[in-house]
CSV table of C-alpha atoms in Angstrom, one decimal:
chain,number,residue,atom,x,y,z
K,1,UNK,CA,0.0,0.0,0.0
K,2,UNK,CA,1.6,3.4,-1.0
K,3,UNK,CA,0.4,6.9,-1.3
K,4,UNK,CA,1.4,8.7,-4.5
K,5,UNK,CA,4.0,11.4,-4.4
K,6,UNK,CA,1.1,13.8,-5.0
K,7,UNK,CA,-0.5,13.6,-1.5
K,8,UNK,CA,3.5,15.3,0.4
K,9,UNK,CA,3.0,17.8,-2.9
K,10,UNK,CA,-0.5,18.6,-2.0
K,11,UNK,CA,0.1,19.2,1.6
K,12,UNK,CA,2.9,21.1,1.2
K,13,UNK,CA,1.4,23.3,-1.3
K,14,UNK,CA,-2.3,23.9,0.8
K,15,UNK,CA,0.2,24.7,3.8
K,16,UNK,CA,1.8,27.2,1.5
K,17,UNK,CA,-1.6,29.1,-0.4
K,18,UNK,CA,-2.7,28.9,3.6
K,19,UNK,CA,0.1,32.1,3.6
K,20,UNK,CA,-2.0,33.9,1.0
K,21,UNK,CA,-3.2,37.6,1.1
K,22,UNK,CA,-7.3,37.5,0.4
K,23,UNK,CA,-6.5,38.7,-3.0
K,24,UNK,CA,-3.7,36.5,-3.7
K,25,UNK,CA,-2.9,33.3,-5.8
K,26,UNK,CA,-0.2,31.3,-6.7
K,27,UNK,CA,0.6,29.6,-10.0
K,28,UNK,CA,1.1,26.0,-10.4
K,29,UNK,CA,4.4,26.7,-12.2
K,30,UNK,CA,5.2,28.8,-8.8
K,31,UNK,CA,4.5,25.7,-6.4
K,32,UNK,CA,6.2,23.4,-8.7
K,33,UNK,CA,9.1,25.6,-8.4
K,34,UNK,CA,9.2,26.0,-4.6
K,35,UNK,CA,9.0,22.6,-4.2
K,36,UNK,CA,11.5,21.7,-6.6
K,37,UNK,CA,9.1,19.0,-8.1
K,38,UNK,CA,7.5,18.6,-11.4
K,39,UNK,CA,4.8,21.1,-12.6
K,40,UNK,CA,2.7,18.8,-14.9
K,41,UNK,CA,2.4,16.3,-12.1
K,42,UNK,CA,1.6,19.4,-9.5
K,43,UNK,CA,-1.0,20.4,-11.4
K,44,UNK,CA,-2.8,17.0,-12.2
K,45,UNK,CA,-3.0,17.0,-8.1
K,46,UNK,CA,-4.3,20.9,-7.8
K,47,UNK,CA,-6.8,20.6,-10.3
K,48,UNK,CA,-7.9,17.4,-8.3
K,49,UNK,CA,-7.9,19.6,-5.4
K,50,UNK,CA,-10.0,22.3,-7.4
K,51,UNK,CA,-12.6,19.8,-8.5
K,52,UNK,CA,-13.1,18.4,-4.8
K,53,UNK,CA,-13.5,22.0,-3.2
K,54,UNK,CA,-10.7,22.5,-1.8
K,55,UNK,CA,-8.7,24.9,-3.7
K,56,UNK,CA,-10.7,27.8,-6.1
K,57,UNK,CA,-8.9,27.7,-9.6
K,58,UNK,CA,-8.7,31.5,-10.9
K,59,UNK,CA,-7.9,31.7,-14.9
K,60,UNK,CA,-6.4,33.9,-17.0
K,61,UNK,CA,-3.0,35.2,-17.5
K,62,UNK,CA,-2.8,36.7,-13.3
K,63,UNK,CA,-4.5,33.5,-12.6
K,64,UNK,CA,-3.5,30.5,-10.5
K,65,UNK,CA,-5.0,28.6,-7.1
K,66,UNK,CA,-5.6,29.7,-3.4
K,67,UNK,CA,-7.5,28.0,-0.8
K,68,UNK,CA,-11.3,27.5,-1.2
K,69,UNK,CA,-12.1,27.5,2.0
K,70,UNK,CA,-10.1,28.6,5.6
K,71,UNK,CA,-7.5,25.4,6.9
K,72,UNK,CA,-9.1,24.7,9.8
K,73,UNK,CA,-11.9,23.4,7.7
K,74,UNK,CA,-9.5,21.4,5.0
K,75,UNK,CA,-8.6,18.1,6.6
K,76,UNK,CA,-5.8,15.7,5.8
K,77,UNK,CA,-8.6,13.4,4.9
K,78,UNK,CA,-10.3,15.5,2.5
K,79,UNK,CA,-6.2,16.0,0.7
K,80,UNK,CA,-5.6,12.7,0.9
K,81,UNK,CA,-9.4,11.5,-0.8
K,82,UNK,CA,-8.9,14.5,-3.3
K,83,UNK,CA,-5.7,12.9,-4.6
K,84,UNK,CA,-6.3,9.5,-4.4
K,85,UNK,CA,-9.9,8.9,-5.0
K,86,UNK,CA,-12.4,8.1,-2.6
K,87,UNK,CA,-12.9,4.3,-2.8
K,88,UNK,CA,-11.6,2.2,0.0
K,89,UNK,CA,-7.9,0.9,-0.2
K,90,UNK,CA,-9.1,-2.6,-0.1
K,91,UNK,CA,-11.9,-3.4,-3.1
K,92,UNK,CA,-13.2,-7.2,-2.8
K,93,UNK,CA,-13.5,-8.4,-6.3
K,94,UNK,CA,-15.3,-11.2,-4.7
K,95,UNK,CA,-13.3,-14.3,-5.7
K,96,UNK,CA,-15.5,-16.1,-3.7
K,97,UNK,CA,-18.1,-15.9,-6.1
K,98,UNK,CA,-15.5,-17.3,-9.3
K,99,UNK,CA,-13.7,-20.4,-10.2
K,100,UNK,CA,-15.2,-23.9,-11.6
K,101,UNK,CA,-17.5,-24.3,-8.0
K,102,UNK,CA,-18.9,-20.8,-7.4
K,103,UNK,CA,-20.8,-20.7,-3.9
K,104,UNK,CA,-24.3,-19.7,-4.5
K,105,UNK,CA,-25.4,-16.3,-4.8
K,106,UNK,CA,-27.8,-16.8,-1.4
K,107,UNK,CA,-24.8,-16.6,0.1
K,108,UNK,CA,-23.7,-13.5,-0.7
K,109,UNK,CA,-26.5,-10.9,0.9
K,110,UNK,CA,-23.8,-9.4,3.6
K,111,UNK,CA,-20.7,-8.4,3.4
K,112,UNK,CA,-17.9,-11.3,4.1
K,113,UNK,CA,-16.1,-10.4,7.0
K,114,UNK,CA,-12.9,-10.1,5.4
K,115,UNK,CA,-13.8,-7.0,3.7
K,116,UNK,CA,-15.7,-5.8,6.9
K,117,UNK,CA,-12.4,-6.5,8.7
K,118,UNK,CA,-10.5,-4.4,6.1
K,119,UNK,CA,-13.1,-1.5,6.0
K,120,UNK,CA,-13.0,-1.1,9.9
K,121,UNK,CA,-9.2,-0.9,9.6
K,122,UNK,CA,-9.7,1.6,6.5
K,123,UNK,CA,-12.3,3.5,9.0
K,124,UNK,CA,-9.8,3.9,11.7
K,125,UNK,CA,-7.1,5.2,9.0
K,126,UNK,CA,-9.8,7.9,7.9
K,127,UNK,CA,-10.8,8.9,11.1
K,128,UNK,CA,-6.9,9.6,12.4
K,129,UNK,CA,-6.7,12.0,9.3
K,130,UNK,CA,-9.8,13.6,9.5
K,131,UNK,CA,-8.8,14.9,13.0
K,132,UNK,CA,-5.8,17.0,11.6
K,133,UNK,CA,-6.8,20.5,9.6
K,134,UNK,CA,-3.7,22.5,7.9
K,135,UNK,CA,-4.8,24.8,10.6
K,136,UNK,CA,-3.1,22.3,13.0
K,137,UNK,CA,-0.8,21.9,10.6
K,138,UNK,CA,0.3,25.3,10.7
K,139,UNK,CA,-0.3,25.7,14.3
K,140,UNK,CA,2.8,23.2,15.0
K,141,UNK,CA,5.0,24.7,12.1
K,142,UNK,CA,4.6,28.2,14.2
K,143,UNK,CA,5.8,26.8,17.2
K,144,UNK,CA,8.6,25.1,15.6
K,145,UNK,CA,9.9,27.9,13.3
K,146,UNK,CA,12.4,30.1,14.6
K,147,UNK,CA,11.5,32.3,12.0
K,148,UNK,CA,13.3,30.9,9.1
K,149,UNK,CA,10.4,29.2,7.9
K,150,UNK,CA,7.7,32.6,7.8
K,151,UNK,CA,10.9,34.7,6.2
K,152,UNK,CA,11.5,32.0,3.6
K,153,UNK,CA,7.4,31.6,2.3
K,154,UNK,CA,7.7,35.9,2.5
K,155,UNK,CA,10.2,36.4,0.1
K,156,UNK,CA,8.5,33.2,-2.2
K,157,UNK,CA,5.2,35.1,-2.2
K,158,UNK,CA,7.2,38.7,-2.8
K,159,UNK,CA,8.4,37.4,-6.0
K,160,UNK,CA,5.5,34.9,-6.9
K,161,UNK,CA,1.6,36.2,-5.7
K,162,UNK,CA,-0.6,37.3,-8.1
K,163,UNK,CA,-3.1,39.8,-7.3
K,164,UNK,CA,-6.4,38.2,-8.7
K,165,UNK,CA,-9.0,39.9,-6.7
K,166,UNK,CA,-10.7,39.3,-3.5
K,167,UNK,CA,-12.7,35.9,-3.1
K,168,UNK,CA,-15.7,36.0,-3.8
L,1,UNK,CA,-4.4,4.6,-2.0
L,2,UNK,CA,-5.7,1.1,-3.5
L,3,UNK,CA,-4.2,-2.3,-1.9
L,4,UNK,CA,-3.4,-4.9,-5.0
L,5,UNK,CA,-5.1,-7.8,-5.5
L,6,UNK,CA,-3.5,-10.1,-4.2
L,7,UNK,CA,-4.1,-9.3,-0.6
L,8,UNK,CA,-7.9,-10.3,-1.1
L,9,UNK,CA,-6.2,-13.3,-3.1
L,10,UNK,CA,-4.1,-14.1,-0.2
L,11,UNK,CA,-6.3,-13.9,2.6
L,12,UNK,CA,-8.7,-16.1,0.7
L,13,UNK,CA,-6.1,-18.8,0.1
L,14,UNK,CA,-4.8,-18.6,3.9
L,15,UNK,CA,-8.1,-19.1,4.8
L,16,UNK,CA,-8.2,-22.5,2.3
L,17,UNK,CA,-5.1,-23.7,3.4
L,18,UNK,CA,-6.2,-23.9,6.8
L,19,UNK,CA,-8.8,-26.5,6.5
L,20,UNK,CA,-5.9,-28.9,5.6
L,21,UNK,CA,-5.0,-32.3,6.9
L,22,UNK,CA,-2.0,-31.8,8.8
L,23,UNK,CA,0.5,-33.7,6.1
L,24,UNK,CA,-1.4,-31.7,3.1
L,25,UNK,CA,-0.8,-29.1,0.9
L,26,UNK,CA,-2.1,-27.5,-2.3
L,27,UNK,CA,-0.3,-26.1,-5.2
L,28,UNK,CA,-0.7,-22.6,-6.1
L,29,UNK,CA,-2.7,-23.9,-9.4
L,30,UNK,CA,-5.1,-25.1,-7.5
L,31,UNK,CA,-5.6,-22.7,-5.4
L,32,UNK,CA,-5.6,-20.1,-8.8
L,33,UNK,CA,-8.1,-22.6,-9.6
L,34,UNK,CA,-10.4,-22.6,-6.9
L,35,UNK,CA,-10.5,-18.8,-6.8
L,36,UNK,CA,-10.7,-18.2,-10.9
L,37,UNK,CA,-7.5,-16.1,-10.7
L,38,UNK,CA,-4.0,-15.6,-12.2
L,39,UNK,CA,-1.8,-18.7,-11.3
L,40,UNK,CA,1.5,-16.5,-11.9
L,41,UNK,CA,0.5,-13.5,-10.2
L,42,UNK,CA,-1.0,-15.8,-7.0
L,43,UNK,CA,2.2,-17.9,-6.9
L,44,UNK,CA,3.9,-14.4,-6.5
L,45,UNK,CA,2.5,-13.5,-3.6
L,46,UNK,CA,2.4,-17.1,-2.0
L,47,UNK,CA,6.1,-16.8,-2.2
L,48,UNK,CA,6.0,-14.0,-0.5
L,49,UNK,CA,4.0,-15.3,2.3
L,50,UNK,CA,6.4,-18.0,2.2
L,51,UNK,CA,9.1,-15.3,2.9
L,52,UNK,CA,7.4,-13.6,5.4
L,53,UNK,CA,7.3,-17.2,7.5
L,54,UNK,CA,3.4,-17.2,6.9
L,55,UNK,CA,3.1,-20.4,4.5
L,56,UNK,CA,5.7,-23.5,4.2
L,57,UNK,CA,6.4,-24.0,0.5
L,58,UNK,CA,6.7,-27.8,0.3
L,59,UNK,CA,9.2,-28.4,-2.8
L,60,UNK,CA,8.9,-30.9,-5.3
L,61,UNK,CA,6.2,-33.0,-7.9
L,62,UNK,CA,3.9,-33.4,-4.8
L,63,UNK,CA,4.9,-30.5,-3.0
L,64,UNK,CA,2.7,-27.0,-2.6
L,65,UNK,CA,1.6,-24.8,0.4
L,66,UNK,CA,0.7,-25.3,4.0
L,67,UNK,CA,0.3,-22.8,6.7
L,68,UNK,CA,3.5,-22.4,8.5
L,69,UNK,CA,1.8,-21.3,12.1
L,70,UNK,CA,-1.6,-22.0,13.2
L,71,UNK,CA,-4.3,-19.4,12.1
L,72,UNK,CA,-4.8,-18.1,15.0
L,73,UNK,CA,-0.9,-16.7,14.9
L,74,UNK,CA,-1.7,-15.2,11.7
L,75,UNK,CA,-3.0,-11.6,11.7
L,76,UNK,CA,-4.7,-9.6,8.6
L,77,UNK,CA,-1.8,-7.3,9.3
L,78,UNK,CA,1.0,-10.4,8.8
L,79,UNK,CA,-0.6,-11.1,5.2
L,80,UNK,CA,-1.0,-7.1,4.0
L,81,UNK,CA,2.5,-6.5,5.1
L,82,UNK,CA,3.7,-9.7,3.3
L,83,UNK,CA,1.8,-9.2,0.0
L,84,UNK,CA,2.3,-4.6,0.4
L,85,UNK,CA,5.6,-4.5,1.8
L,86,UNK,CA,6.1,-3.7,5.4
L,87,UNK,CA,6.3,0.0,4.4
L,88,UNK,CA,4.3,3.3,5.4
L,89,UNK,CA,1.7,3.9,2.5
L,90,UNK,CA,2.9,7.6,3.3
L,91,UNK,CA,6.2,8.0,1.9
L,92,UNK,CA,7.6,11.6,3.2
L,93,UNK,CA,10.3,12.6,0.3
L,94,UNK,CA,11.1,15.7,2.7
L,95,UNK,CA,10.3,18.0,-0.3
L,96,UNK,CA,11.0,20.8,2.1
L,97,UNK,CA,14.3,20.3,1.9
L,98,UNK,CA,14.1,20.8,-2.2
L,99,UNK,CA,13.5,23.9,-4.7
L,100,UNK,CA,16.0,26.6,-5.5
L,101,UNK,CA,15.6,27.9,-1.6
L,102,UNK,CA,15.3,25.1,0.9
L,103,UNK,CA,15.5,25.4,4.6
L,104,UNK,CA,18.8,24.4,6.3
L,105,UNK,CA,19.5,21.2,7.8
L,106,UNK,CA,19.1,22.3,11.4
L,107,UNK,CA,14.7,22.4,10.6
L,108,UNK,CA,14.9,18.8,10.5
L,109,UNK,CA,16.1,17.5,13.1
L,110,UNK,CA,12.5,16.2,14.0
L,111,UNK,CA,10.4,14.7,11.5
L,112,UNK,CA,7.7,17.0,10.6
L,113,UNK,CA,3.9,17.1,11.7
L,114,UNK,CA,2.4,15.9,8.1
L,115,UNK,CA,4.3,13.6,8.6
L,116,UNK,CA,3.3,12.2,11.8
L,117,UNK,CA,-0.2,12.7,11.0
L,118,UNK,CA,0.1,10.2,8.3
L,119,UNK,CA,2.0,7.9,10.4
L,120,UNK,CA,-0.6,7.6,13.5
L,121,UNK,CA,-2.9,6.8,10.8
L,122,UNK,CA,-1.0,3.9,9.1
L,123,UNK,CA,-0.7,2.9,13.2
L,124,UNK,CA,-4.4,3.0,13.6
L,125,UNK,CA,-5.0,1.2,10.3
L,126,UNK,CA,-2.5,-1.7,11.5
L,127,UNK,CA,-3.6,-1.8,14.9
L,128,UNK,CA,-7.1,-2.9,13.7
L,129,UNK,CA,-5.5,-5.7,11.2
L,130,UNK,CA,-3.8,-6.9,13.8
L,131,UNK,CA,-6.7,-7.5,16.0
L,132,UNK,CA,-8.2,-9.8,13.5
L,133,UNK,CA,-6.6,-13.4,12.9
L,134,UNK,CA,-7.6,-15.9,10.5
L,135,UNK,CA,-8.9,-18.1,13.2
L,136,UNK,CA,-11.7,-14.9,13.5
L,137,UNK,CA,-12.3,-15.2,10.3
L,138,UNK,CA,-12.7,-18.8,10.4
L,139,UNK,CA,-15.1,-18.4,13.2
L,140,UNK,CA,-17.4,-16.0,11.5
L,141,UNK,CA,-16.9,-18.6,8.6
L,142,UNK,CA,-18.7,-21.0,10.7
L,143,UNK,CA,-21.5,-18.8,12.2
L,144,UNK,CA,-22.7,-18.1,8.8
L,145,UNK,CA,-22.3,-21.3,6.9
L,146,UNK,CA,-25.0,-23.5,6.6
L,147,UNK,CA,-22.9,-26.6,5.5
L,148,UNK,CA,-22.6,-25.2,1.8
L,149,UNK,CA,-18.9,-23.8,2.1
L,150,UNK,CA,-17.6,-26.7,4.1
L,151,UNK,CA,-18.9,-29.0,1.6
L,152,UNK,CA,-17.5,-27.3,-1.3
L,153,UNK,CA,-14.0,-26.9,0.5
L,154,UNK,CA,-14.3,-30.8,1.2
L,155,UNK,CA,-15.0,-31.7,-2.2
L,156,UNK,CA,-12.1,-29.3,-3.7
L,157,UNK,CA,-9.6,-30.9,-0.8
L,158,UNK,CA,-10.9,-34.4,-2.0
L,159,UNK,CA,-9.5,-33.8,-5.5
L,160,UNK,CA,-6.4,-31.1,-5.0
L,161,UNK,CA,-5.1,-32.0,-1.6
L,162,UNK,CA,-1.6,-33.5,-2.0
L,163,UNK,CA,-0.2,-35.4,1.2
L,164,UNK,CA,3.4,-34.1,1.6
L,165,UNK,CA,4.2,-35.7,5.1
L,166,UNK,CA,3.7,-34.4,8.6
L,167,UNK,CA,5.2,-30.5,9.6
L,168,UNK,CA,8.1,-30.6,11.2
């Protein structure tokens, strides 16, 4: 079981757009940079982010993303679910029901409890990251920055916000 | 995040193995067969289990699997690490420390709180696997089968089971 690359990228870069004026946005280009990881790939992962609320996509040239909504309501969960789909890690394809001697479909109205095994296990995963906003997130990073951390996103965002217009 | 198939693949075949005569063991054809899957790709992950000290591979004509411990000493958690990889599904890559202006070695001396989020999650996902052994699901097995899924498991041993002398 492994997380894409995407779901670090996407975290980081929420944390970041968190540091946003009200009128500001970044580019995915900008993010891509920061991060010193690939832009196409970035932006396969924002636009995810974009479609599942998260993150407001503002075109044109002075155009780019910023949050959708404030951190403390953007979970870990709802990154993680946004970039990976929303299915359950474990899907039962139900090989009970192949091969030469099929059981019979009566047997077959709940759930086997392997997969009710597996979806409590997936529950307890979703649960731990729905407790965590970027709000947290960025709650801890204050305490732990010394300062180098707030002067480093300052300068990024000196050379790299776009003025779009306040949200709406 | 998706687990492959041949966890569901895996569990199922532990499951089968365990109704075994205490000098049997079935090949992983039959086992393929049993389950209408992929002989190759379910031989790759017996091995694994093998590997992992989960499954005894019996070598030769007459040879095949048997469960190396009793099922009761084998967890959900023992067969998705085996078959996954004993890996965190979150894989930080510490892109912090990246891009044309990353922060200095000295911010990460701890390992940061995405991070850690991620991993109390994997540990709440694992710690619910590992509550569940497949002498539960055996158990449930029971509870719920009217005679049809012993019977066909009898019938399927009756023709497959090979007789590879006692475990050691």
């Amino acid at each position: 079981m492994k997380l894409s690359d995407g779901v670090e990228q996407a975290i980081h870069s929420i944390t970041m757009l968190a540091g946003l004026s009200d009128e500001g946005v970044l580019s995915a280009a900008a993010l891509a940079e920061f991060h010193g990881v690939s832009a196409s790939y970035l932006l396969k992962h924002l636009q995810a982010l974009s479609s599942a609320g998260i993150l407001d996509a503002v075109p044109g040239p002075k155009g780019g993303y910023r949050l959708a909504r404030s951190p403390g309501r953007i979970t870990l969960l709802d990154i993680v679910l946004a970039v990976e789909g929303s299915g359950p890690a474990f899907r039962c394809k139900e090989i009970r029901r192949r091969g030469p001697n099929p059981l019979p479909a009566r047997m077959f109205t709940t759930p086997c409890s392997i997969n009710a095994a597996m979806l409590r296990a997936e529950n307890a995963y979703r649960a731990e990251l729905r407790r965590v906003s970027i709000a947290d997130i960025l709650s801890d990073l204050e305490t732990f920055d010394d300062g180098t951390i707030a002067a480093r996103s300052c300068l990024f965002f000196e050379a790299h916000e776009r003025i779009s217009g306040r949200k709406a």
